Short mmCIF file of C-alpha atoms and ligand atoms in Angstrom, two decimals:
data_model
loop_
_atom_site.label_atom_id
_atom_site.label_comp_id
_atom_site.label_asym_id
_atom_site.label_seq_id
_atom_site.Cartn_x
_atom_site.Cartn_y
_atom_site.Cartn_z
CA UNK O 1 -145.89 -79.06 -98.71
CA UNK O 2 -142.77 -81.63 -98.72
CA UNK O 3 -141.97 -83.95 -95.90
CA UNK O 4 -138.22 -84.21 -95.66
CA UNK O 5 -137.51 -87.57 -94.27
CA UNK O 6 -135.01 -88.13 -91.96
CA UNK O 7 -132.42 -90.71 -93.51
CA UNK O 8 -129.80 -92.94 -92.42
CA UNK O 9 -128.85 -93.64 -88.93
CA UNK O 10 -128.71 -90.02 -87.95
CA UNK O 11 -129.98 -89.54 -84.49
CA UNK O 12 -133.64 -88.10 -83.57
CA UNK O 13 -132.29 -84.95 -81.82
CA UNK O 14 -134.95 -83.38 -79.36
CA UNK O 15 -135.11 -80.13 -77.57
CA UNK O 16 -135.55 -80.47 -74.11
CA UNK O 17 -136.54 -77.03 -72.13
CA UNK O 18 -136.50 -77.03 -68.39
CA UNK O 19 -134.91 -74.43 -65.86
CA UNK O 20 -131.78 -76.04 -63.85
CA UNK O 21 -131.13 -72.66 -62.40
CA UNK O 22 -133.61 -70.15 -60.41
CA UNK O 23 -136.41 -70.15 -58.91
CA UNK O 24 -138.03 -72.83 -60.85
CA UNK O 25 -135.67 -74.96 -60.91
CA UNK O 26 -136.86 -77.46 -57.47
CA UNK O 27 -139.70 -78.17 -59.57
CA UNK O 28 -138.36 -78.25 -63.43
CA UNK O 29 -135.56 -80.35 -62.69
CA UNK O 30 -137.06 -83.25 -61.73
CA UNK O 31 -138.94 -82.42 -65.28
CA UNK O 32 -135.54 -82.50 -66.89
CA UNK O 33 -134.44 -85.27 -64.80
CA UNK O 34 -137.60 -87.63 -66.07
CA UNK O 35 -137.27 -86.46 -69.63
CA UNK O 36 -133.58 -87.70 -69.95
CA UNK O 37 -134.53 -90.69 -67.81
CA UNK O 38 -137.21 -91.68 -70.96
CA UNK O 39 -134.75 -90.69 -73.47
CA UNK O 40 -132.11 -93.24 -71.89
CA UNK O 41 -135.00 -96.06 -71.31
CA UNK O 42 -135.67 -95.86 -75.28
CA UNK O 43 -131.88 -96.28 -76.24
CA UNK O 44 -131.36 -98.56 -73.83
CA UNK O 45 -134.05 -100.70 -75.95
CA UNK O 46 -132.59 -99.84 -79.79
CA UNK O 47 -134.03 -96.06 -80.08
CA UNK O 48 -136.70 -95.79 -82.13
CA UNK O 49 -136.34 -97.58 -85.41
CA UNK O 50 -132.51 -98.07 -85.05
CA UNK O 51 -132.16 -94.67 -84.34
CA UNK O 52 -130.85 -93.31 -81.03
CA UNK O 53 -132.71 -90.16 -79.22
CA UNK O 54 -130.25 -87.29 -78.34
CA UNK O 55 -131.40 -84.38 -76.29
CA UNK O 56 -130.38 -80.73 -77.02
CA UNK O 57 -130.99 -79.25 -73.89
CA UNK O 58 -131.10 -75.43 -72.84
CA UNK O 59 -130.77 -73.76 -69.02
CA UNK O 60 -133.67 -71.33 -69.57
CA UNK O 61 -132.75 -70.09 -65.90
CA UNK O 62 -136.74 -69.40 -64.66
CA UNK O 63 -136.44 -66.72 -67.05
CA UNK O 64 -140.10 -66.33 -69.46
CA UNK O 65 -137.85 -64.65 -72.21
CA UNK O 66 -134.99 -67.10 -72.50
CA UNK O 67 -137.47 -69.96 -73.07
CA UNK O 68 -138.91 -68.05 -76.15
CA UNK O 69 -135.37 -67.42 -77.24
CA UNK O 70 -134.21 -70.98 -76.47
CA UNK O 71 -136.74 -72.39 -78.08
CA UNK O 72 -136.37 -70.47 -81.31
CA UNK O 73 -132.29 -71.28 -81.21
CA UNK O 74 -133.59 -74.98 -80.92
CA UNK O 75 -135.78 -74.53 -84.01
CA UNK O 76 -133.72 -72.15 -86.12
CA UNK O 77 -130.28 -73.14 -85.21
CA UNK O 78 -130.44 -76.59 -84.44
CA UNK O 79 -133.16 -77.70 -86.44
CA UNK O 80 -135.15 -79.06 -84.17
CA UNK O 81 -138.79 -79.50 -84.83
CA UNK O 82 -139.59 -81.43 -81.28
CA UNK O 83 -139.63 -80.04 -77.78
CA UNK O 84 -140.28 -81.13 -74.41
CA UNK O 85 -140.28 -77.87 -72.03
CA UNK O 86 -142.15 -75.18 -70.14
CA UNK O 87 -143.46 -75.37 -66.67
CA UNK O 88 -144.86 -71.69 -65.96
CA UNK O 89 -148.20 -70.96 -67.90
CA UNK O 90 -145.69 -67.43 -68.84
CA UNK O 91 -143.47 -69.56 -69.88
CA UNK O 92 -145.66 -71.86 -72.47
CA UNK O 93 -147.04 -68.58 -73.65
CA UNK O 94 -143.60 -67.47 -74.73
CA UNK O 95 -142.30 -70.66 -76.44
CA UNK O 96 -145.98 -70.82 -78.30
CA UNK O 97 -145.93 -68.32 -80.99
CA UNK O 98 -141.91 -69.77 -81.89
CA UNK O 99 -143.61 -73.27 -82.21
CA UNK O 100 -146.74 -72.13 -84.38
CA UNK O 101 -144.57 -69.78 -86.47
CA UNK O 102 -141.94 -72.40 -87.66
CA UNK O 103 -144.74 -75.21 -87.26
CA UNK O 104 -142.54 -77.14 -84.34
CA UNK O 105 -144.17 -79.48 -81.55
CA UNK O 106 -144.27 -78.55 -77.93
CA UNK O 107 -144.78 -81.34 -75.18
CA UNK O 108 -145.84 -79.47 -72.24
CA UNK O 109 -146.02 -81.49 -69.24
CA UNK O 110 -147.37 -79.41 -66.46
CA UNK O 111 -150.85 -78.55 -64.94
CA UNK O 112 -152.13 -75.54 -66.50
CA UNK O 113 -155.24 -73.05 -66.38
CA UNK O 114 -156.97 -74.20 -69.16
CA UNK O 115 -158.66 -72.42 -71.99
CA UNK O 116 -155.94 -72.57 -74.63
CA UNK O 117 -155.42 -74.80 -77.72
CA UNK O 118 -152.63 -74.67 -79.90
CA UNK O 119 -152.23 -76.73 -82.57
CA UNK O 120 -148.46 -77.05 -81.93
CA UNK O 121 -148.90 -78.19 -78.70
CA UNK O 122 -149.25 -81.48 -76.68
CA UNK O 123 -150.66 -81.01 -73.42
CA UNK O 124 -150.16 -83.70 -70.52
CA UNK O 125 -150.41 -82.01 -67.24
CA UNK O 126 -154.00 -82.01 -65.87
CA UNK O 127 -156.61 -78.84 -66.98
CA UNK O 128 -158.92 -77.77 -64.34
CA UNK O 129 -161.45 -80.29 -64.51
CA UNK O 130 -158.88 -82.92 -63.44
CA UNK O 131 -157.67 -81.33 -60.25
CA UNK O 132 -159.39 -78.22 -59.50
CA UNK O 133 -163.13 -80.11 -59.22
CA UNK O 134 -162.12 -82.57 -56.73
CA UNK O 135 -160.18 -80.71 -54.77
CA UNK O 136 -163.40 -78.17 -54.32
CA UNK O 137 -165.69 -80.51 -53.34
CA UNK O 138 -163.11 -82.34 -50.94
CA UNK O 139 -162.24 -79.21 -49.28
CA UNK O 140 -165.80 -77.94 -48.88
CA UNK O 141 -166.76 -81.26 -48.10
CA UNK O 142 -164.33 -81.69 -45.38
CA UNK O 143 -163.20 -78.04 -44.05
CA UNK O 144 -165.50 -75.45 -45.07
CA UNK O 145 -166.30 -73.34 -48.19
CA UNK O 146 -164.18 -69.90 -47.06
CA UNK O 147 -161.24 -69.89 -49.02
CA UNK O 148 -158.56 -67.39 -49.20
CA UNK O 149 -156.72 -67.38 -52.30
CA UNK O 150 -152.67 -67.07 -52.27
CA UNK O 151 -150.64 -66.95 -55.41
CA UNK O 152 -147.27 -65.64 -57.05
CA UNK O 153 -148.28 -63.02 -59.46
CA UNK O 154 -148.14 -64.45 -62.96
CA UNK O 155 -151.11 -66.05 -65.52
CA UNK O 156 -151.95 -69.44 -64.23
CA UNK O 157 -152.59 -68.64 -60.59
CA UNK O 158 -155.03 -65.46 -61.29
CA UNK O 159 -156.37 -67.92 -64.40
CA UNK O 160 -156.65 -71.02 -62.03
CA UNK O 161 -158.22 -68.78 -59.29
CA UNK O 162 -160.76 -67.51 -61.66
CA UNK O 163 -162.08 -71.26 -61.87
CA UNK O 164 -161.55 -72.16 -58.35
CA UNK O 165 -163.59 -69.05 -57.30
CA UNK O 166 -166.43 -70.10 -59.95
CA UNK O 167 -166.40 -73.78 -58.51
CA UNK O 168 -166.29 -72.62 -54.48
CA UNK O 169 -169.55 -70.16 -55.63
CA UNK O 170 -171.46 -73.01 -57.13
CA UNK O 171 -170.67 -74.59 -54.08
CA UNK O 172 -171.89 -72.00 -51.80
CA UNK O 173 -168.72 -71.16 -50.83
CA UNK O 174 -166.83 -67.76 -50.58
CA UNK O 175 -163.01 -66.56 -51.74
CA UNK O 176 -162.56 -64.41 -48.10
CA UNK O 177 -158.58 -62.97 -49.25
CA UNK O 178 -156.91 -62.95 -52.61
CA UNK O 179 -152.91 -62.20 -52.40
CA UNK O 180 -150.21 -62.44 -55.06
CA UNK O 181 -146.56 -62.33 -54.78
CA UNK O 182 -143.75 -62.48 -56.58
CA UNK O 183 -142.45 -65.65 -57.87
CA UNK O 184 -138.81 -64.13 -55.97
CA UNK O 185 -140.73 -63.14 -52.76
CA UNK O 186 -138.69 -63.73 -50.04
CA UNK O 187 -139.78 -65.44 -46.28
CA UNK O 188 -140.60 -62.37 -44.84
CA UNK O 189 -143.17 -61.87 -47.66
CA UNK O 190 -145.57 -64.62 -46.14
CA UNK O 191 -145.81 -63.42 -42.56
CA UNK O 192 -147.99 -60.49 -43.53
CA UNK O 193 -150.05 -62.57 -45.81
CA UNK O 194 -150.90 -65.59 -42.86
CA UNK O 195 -152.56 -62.79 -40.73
CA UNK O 196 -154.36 -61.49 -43.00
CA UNK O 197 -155.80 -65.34 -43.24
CA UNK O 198 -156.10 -65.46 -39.82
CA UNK O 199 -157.76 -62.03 -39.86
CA UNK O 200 -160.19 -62.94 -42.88
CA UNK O 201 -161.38 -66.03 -40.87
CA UNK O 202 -160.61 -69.02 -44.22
CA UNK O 203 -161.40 -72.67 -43.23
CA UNK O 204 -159.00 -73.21 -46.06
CA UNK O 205 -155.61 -71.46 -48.02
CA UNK O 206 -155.77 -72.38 -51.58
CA UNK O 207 -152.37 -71.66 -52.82
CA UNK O 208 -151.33 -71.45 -56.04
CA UNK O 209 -147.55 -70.34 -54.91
CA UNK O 210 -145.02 -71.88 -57.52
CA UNK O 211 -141.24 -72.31 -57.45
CA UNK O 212 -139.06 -72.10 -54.53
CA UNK O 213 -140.55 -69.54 -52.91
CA UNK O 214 -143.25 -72.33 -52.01
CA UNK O 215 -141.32 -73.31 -49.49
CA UNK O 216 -141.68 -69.82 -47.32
CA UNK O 217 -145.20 -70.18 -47.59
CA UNK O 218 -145.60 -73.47 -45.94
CA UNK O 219 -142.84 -72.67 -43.14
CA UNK O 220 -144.70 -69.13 -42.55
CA UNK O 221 -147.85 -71.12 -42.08
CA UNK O 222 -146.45 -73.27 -39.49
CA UNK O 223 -144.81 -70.60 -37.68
CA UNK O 224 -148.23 -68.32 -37.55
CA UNK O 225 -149.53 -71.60 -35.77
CA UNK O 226 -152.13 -72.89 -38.04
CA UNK O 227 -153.54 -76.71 -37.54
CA UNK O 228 -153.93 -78.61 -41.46
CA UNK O 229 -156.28 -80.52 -39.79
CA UNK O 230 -158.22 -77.31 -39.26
CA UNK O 231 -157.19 -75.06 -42.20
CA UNK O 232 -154.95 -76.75 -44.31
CA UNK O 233 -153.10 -75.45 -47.57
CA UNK O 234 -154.87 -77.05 -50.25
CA UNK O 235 -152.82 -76.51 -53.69
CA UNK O 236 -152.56 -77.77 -57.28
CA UNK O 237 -148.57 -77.35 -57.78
CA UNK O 238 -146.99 -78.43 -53.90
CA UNK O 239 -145.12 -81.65 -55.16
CA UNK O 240 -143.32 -83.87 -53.67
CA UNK O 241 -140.01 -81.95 -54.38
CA UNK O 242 -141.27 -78.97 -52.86
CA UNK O 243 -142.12 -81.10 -49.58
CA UNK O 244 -138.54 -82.33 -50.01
CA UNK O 245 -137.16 -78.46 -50.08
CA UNK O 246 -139.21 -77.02 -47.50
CA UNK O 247 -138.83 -80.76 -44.78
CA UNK O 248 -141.19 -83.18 -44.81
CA UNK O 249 -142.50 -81.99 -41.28
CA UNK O 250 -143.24 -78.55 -42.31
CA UNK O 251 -145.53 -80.13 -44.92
CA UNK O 252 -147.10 -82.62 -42.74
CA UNK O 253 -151.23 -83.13 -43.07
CA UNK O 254 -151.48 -80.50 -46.19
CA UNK O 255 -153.28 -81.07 -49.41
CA UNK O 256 -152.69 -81.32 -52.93
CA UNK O 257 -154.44 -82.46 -55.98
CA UNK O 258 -152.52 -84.58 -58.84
CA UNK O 259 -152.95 -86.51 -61.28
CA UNK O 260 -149.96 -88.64 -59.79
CA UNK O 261 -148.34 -89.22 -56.37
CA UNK O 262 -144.96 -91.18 -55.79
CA UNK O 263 -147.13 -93.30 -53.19
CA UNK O 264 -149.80 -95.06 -56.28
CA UNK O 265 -148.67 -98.88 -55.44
CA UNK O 266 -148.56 -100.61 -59.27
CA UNK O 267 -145.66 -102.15 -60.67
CA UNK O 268 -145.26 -99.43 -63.03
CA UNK O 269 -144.84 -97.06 -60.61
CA UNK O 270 -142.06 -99.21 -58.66
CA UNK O 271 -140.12 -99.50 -61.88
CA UNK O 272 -140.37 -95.52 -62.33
CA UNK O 273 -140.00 -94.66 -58.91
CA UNK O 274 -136.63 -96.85 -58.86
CA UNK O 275 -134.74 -96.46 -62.35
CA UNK O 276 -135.43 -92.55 -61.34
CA UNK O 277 -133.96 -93.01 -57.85
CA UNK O 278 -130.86 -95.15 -59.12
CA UNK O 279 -130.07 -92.58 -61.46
CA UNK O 280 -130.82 -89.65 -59.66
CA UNK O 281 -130.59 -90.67 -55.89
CA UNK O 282 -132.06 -92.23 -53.12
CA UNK O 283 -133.46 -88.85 -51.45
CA UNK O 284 -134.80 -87.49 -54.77
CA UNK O 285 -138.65 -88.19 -54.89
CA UNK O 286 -140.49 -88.16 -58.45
CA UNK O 287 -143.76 -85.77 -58.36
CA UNK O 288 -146.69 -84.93 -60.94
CA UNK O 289 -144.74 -82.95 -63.26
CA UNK O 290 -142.16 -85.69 -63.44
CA UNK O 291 -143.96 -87.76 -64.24
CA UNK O 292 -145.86 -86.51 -66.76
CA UNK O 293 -142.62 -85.45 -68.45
CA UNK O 294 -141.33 -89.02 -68.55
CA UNK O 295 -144.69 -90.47 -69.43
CA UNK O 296 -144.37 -87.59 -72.72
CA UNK O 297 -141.26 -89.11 -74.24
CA UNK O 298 -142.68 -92.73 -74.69
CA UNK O 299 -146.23 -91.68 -75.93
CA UNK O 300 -143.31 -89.22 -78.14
CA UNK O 301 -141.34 -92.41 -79.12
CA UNK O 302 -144.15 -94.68 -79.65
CA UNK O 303 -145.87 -92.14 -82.44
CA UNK O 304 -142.25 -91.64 -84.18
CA UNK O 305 -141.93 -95.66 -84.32
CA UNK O 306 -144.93 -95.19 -86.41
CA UNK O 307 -144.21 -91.95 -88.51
CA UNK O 308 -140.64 -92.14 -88.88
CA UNK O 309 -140.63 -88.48 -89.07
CA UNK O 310 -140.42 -85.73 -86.63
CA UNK O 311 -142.26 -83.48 -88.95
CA UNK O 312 -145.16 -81.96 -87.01
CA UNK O 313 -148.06 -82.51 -89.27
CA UNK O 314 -146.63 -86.10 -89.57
CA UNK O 315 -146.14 -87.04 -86.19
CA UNK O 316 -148.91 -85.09 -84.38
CA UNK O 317 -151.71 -87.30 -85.76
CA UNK O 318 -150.08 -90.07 -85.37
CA UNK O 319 -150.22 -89.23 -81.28
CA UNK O 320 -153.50 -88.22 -80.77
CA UNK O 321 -155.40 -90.83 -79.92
CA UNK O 322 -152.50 -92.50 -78.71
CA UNK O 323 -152.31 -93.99 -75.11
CA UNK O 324 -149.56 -95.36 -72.31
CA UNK O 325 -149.53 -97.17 -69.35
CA UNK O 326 -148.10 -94.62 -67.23
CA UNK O 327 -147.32 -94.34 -63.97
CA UNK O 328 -150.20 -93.15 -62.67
CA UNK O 329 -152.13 -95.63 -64.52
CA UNK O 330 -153.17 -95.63 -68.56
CA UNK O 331 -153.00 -92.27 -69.86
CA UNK O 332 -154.79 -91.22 -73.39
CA UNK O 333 -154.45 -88.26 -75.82
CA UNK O 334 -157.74 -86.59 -76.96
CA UNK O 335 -157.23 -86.06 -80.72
CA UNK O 336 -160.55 -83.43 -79.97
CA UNK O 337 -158.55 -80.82 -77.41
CA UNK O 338 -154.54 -82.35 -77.78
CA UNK O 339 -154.78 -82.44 -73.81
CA UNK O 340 -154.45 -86.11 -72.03
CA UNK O 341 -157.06 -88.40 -70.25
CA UNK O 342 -155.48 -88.00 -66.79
CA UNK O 343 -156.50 -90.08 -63.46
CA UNK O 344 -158.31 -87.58 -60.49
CA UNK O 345 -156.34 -87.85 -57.21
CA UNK O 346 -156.27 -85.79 -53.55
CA UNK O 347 -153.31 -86.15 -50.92
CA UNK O 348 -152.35 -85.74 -47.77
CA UNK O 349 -148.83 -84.85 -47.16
CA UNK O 350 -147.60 -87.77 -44.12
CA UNK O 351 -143.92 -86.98 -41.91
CA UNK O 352 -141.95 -88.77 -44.53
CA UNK O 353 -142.71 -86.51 -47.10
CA UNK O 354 -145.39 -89.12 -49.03
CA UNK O 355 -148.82 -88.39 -50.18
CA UNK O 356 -151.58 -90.38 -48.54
CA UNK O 357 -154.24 -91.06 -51.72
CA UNK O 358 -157.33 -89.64 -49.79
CA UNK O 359 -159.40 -89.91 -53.22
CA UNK O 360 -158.82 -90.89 -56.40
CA UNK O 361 -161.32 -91.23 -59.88
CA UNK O 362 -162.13 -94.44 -61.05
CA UNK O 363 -161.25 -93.66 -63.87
CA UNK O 364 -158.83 -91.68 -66.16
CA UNK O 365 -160.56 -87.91 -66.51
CA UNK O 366 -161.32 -87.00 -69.95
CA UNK O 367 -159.45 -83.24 -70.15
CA UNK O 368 -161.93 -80.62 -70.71
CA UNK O 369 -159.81 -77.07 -71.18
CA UNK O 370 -162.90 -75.04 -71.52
CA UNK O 371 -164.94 -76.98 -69.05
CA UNK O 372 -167.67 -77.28 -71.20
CA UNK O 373 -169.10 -80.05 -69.33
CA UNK O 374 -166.64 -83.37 -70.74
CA UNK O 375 -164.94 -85.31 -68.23
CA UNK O 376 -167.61 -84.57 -65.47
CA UNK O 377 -169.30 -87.91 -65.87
CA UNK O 378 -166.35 -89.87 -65.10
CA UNK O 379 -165.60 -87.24 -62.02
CA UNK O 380 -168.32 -88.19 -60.31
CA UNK O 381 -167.32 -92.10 -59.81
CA UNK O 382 -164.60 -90.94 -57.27
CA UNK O 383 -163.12 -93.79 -55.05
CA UNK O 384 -163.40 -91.96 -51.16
C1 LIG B 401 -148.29 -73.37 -64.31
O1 LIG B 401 -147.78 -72.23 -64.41
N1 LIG B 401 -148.96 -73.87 -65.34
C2 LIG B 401 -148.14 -74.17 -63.09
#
């Protein structure tokens, strides 16, 4: 195989794959938001080797087909061999056989279910070990082990539940309700589901709800008259911009379990949170997913500094093993799984639509997709 080196001054042009229209789009964004906000922090300082970053970027519209057909127009079309996309697990699995076929990189910043490796694929949202774990043993730890299980219908919450309902059994514990709906339900979808929690007797709803409709599920909740400090929502994907959407005080005292809040006080953080807010407003809070697509880019950047090349079996070495100070603290590519060393924390939402770090690793938390056991030791030193 040739390489074809890219010459001159040209540009490094990127695909960039998040939903601005939808019901995705509260969450992807602020994905799309921190991607362009890395992209302009690395020409601000030169590029990468002279070279300016320039983002081709597609309105997939929360649709799983259009990102498979997006992402093969980026690779066919525009000949781009990089992209930074995906939030929905359906999603990733469309956009995956166009980036092994045509050998193109995916940077998929988003919690996932685990149990997948591609070898076109960069993974830097957190696998189950490095949310999923703490957030059983907190829960069952602090509210009780009967869970009932709500999700919108599609791969990663049935996948996600699978391992949740493994965990909460070596616990002890019990899944009491299991309901999926659609990622377009509507409000009126959730009242039926909150009394059949109430009915089912849960000290907990584990809630796996993505997307807009995230917001009907929390309001429901309030209006059936639960306490959080009784039985809260515990979930994996409620972000700070889905606190903003639904009010901060319909959020107030729930749980969720990140690798990255906008409250972590370290100067890296401050910058983020600020250049983000100056360029995308004072109201707009960064989240998880954010984050973890603006932390992407640079680890992205630093390896092409390197390579000078965009071509996958160039560049993709050249990452793994790679690390950043992110925002949530140094972050580290496993060059065994292509998944990232991410930090372990739990929050409580507070009225002003913050997280509250309730516990947090000591550590960064080696990603272990197939939980074969990796990443537990450094679990267990968890800051309370
Ligand atoms: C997800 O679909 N991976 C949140």
């Amino acid at each position: 195989m040739t390489w074809r080196r890219e010459a001159g001054s040209e540009p490094w042009r990127v695909g960039v794959l998040f939903s601005q229209s939808g019901v995705m789009a509260v969450i992807e964004e602020t994905q799309l938001r921190a991607t362009l906000l890395a992209i302009e922090e690395i020409n601000q300082g030169g590029g990468v080797n002279g070279r300016e970053l320039v983002p081709v970027i597609y309105d997939p519209g929360s649709e799983t087909r259009a990102f498979a057909l997006c992402a093969k127009r980026l690779m066919v079309e525009d000949g781009v061999t990089t992209i930074f996309g995906c939030y929905t697990s359906s999603s990733r699995k469309a956009v995956l056989p166009v980036v092994e076929r045509l050998n193109g990189l995916l940077w998929y910043p988003t919690l996932y279910e685990g149990f997948e490796f591609s070898p076109n694929v960069i993974y830097t949202g957190a696998a189950p070990n490095q949310n999923s774990v703490a957030l059983c043993d907190y829960l069952t730890e602090t509210y009780g082990s009967r869970f009932y299980f709500v999700g919108s219908d599609y791969v990663y919450p049935r996948e996600s539940n699978r391992v949740m309902r493994d965990l909460l059994r070596s616990r002890g514990g019990e899944v009491v309700g299991e309901t999926y709906l659609d990622l377009r339900a509507k409000r009126a979808d959730f009242g039926p589901v909150m009394r059949q929690v109430r009915n089912a007797g849960a000290d907990v709803i584990f809630s796996t709800v993505v997307g807009y409709s995230t917001v009907y599920l929390y309001q429901s909740y309030l209006e059936a008259g639960f306490d959080p400090r009784v039985t809260p929502i515990a979930s994996l994907t409620t972000t700070e911009s889905e606190v903003r959407a639904m009010g901060s005080e319909v959020a107030e005292g729930q749980i969720t379990a990140a690798p990255y809040f906008q409250s972590i006080a370290n100067e890296r953080n401050a910058r983020f949170v600020s250049r983000y807010k100056k360029r995308y407003g004072d109201d707009e809070p960064t989240n998880m997913c954010a984050e973890a697509a603006y932390f992407q880019v640079h680890l992205f950047a630093n390896a092409l500094a390197g390579t000078n090349t965009m071509a996958t079996d160039i560049i993709k070495p050249a990452v793994l093993d790679s690390d950043f100070e992110a925002p949530q603290g140094r972050v580290s590519v496993s060059a065994a799984t292509s998944h990232t060393s991410l930090w372990s924390r739990i929050g409580r939402a507070n009225r002003a639509g913050q997280f509250e770090i309730v516990r947090q690793s000591a550590m960064p938390v080696w990603a272990d997709p197939y939980l074969v056991g990796r990443g537990r030791a450094s679990l267990s030193a968890t800051v309370r």
